[in-house]
Tab-separated table of C-alpha atoms in Angstrom:
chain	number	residue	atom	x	y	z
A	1	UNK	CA	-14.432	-4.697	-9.001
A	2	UNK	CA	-10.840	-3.759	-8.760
A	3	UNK	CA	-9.470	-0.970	-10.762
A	4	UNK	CA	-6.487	-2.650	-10.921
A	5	UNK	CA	-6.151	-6.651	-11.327
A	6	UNK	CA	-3.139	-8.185	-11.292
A	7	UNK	CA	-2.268	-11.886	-12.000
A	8	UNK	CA	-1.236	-14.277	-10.826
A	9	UNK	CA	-2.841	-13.797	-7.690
A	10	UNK	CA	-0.467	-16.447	-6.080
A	11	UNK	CA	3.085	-17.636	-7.602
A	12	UNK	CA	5.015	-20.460	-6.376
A	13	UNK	CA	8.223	-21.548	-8.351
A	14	UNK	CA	11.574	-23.147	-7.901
A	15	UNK	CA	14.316	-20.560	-7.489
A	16	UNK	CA	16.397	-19.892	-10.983
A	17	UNK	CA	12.660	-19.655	-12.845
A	18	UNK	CA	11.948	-16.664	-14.195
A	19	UNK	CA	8.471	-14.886	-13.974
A	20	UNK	CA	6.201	-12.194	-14.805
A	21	UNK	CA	3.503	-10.086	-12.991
A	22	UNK	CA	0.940	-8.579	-14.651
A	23	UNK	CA	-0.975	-5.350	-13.848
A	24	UNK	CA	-4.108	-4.771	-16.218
A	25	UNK	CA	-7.004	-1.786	-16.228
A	26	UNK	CA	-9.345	-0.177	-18.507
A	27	UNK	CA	-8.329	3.156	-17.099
A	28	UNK	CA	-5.163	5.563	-18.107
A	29	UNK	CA	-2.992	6.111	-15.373
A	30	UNK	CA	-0.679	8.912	-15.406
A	31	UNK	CA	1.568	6.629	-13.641
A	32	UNK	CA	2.046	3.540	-12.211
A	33	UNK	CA	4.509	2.361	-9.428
A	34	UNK	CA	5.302	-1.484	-7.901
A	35	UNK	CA	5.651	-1.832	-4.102
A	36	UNK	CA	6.940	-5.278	-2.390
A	37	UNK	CA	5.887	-5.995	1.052
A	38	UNK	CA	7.517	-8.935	3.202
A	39	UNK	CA	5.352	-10.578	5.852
A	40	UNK	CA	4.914	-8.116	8.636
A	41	UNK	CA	6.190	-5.034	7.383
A	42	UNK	CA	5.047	-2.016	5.127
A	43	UNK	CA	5.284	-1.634	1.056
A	44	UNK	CA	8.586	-0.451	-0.236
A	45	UNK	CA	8.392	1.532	-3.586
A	46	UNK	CA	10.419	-0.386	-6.131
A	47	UNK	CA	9.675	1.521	-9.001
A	48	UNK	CA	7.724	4.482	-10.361
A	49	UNK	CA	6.604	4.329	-14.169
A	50	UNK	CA	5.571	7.353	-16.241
A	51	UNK	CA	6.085	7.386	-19.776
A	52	UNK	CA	3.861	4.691	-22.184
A	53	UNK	CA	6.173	2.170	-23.231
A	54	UNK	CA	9.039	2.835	-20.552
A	55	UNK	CA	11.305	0.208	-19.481
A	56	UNK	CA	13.029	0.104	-16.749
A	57	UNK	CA	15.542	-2.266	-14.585
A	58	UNK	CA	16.088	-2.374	-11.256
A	59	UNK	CA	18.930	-5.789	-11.139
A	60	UNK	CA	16.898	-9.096	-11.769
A	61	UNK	CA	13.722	-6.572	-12.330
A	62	UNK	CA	12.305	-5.502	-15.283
A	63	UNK	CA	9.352	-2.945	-15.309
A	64	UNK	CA	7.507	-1.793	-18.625
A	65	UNK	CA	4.717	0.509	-18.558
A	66	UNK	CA	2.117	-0.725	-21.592
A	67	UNK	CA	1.910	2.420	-24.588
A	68	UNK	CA	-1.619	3.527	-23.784
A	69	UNK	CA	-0.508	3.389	-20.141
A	70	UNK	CA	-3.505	0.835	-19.275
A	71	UNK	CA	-1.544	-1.881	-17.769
A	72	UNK	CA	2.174	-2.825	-16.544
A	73	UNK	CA	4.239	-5.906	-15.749
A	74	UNK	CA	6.904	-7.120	-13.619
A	75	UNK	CA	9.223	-9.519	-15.065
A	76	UNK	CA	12.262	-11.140	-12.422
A	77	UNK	CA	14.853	-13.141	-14.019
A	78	UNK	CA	16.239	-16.016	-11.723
A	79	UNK	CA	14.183	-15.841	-9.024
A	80	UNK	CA	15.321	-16.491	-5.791
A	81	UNK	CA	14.439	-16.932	-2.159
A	82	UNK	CA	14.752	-13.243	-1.409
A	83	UNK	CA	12.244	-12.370	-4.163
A	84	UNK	CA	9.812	-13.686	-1.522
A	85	UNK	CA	7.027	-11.242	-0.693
A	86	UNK	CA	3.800	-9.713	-1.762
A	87	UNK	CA	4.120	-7.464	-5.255
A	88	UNK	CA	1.652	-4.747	-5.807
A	89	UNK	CA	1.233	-2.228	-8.756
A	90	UNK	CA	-0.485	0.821	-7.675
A	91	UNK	CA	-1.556	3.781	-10.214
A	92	UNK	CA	-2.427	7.737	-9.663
A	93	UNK	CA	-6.177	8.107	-10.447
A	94	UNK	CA	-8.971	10.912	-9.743
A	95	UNK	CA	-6.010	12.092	-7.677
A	96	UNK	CA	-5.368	9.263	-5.378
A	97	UNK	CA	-3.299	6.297	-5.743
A	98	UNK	CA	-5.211	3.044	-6.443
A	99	UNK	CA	-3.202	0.167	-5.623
A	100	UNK	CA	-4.123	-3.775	-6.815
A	101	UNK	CA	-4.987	-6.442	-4.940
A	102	UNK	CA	-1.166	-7.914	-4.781
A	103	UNK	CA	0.234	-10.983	-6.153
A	104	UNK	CA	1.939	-13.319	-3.511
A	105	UNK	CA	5.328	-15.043	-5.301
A	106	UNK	CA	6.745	-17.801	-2.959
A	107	UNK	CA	10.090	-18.740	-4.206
A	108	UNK	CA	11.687	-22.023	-3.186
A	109	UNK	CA	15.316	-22.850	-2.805
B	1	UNK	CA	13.670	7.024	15.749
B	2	UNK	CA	13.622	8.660	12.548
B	3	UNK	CA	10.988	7.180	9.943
B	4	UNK	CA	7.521	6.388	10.324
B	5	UNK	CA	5.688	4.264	13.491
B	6	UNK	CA	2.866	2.850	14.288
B	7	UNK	CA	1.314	2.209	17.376
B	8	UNK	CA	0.079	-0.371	18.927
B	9	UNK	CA	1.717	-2.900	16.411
B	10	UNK	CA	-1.276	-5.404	17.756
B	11	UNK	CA	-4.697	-4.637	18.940
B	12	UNK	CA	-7.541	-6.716	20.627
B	13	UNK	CA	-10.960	-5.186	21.070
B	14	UNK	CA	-14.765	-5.544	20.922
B	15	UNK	CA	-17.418	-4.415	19.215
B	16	UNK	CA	-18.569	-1.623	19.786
B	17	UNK	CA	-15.485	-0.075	21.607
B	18	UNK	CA	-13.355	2.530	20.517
B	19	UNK	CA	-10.186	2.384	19.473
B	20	UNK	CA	-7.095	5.113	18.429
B	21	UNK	CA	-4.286	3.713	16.097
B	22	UNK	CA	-1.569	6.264	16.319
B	23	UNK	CA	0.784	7.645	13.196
B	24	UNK	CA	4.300	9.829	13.788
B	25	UNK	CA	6.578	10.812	11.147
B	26	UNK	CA	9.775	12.472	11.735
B	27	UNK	CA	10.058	13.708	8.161
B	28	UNK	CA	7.629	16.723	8.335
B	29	UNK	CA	5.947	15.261	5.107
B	30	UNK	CA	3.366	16.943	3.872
B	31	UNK	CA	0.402	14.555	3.003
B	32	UNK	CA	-0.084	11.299	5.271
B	33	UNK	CA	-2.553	8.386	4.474
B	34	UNK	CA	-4.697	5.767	6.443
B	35	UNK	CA	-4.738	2.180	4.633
B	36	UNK	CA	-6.503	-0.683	5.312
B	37	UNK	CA	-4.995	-4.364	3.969
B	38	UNK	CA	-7.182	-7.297	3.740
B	39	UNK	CA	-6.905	-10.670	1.598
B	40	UNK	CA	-7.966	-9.679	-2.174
B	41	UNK	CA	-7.922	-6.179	-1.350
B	42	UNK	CA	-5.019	-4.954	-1.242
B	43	UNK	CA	-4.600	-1.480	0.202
B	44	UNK	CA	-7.647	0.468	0.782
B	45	UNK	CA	-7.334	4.120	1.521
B	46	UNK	CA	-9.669	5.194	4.669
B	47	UNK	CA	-8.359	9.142	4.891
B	48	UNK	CA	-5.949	10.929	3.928
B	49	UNK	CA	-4.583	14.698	5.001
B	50	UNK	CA	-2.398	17.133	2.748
B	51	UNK	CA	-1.206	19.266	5.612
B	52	UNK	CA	-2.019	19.994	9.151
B	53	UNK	CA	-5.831	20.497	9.775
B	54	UNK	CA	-6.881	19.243	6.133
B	55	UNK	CA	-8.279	15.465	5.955
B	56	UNK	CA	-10.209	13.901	3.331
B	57	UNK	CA	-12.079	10.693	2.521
B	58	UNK	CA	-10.634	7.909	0.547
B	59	UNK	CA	-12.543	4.511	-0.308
B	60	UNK	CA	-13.420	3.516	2.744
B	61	UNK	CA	-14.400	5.788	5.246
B	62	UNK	CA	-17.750	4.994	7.069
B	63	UNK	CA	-16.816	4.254	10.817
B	64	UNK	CA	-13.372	6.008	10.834
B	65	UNK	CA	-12.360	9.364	12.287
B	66	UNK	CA	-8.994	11.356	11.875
B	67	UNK	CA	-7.724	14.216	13.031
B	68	UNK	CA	-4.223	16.294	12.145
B	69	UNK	CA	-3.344	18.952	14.451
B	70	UNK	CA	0.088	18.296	14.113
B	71	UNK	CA	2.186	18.077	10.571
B	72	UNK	CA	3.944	14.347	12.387
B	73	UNK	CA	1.015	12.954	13.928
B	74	UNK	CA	-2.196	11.559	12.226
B	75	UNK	CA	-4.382	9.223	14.704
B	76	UNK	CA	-7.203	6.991	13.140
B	77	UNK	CA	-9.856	6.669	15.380
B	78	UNK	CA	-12.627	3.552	15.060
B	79	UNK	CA	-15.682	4.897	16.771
B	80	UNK	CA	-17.485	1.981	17.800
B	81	UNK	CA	-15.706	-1.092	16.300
B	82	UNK	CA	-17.150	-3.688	14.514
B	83	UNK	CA	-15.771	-6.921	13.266
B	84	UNK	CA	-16.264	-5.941	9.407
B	85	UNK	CA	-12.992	-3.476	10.744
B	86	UNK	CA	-10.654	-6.948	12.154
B	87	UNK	CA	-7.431	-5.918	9.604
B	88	UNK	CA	-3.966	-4.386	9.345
B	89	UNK	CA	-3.683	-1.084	9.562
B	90	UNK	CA	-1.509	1.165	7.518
B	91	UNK	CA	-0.040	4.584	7.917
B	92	UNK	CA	1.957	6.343	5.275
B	93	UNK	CA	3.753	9.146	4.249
B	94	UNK	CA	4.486	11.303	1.071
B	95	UNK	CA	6.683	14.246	0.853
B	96	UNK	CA	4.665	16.869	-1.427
B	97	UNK	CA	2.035	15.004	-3.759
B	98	UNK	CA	0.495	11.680	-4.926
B	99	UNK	CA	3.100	10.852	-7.289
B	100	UNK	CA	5.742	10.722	-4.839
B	101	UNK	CA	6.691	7.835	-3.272
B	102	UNK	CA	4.912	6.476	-0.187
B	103	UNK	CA	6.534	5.421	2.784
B	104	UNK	CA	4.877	3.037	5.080
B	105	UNK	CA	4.476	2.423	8.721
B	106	UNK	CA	5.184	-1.512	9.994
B	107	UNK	CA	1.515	-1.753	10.211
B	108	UNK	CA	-1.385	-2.495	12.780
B	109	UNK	CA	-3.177	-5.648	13.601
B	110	UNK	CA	-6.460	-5.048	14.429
B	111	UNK	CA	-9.027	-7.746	15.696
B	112	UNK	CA	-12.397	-6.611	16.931
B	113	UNK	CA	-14.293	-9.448	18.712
C-alpha cells in the first residue's frame, strides 16, 4: 500500500484543457513537494509545500497543500505539449521522503 | 561537469553477477540517496548516507550494498543480481537535510537476465 496515492494514474487531454492532480494520505506530512520527470531524465523539484492550506503558483501551476496537511493537488491551466511528463508528490515522513507512485499526463497538440 | 552523474547510463547483466552503479556530485552535498523507479512505484529509496562514512537503509534494501568514503562519490553495489532488481536506477543529492530539495542523477537502466 502506498503512503501516498495520487490520481489519475494516467492523463491524456487535448492541449488548452485544464487539469488537476491529486495527492491523498492518511498521514501528516510536515511537507510535501511535486517533482516532474521527462522520459529519460531525473525528477526536477517544482515546488515545496509547508504550511496547511498554502497556495502557491509557479505560471500555469497551481499547488495547495490541504489544512490538515494530509493531501495536495496540482492544478495546470491550459495545458500544453510541454506539460508532458511524469508528476510526482513526495512528502517528509519518519524522516525520509516518501514519494507517490506518479501520475503520467500526456498532452496533445 | 558540474552536477550530478551516473554511470553506466545502461546496464546488461545476469543473475547472479555483480554489479557497481556509480554516483559523483560536484556540489559537496551533504546527504546522497539510492532510488529505485519501477511502474506503480514510483521512487523507492534503497540507502541513503548523511555524510562521508554514514549510510543507512531506506525501503528497499535486501541485496544492495553502499559504501561512502568520499563526500562526491556514493557507489551502489548489487551483490549477486537477480531479475526482481531489472529497473532504473537513481542517484540524488541534498544539500543539508530531507526537506531540501533533491537533485537527481539522469538515471540507470538496469536489466538482469
Amino acid at each position: 500500500t502506498q503512503l501516498l496515492e495520487q490520481s489519475p494514474q494516467f492523463l491524456s487531454i487535448q492541449e488548452g484543457e485544464n487539469l488537476t492532480v491529486y495527492c491523498n494520505s492518511s498521514s501528516v506530512f510536515s511537507s510535501l513537494q511535486w517533482y516532474r520527470q521527462e522520459p529519460g531524465e531525473g525528477p526536477v523539484l517544482l515546488v515545496t509545500v509547508v504550511t496547511g492550506g498554502e497556495v502557491k503558483k509557479l505560471k500555469r501551476l497551481t499547488f495547495q497543500f490541504g489544512d490538515a496537511r494530509k493531501d495536495s493537488s496540482l492544478h495546470i491551466t491550459a495545458a500544453q505539449p510541454g506539460d508532458t511528463g511524469l508528476y510526482l508528490c513526495a512528502g517528509i515522513r519518519g524522516g525520509k521522503l516518501i514519494f507517490g507512485q506518479g501520475t503520467e499526463l500526456s498532452v496533445k497538440p | 561537469d558540474a552536477g550530478i552523474t551516473q554511470s553506466p547510463r545502461y546496464k546488461i547483466t545476469e543473475t547472479g553477477r555483480q554489479v557497481t552503479l556509480m554516483c559523483h556530485q560536484t556540489w559537496s552535498h551533504s546527504y546522497m540517496f539510492w532510488y529505485r523507479q519501477d511502474l506503480g512505484h514510483g521512487l523507492r529509496l534503497i540507502y541513503y548516507s548523511a555524510a562521508a562514512d554514514i549510510t543507512d537503509k531506506g525501503e528497499v534494501p535486501d541485496g544492495y550494498v553502499v559504501s561512502r568514503s568520499k563526500t562526491e562519490n556514493f557507489p551502489l553495489t548489487l551483490e549477486s543480481a537477480t531479475r526482481s532488481q531489472t529497473s532504473v536506477y537513481f542517484c540524488a543529492s541534498s544539500e543539508s537535510h530531507w526537506g531540501d530539495e533533491q537533485f537527481f542523477g539522469p538515471g540507470t537502466r538496469l536489466t538482469v537476465l
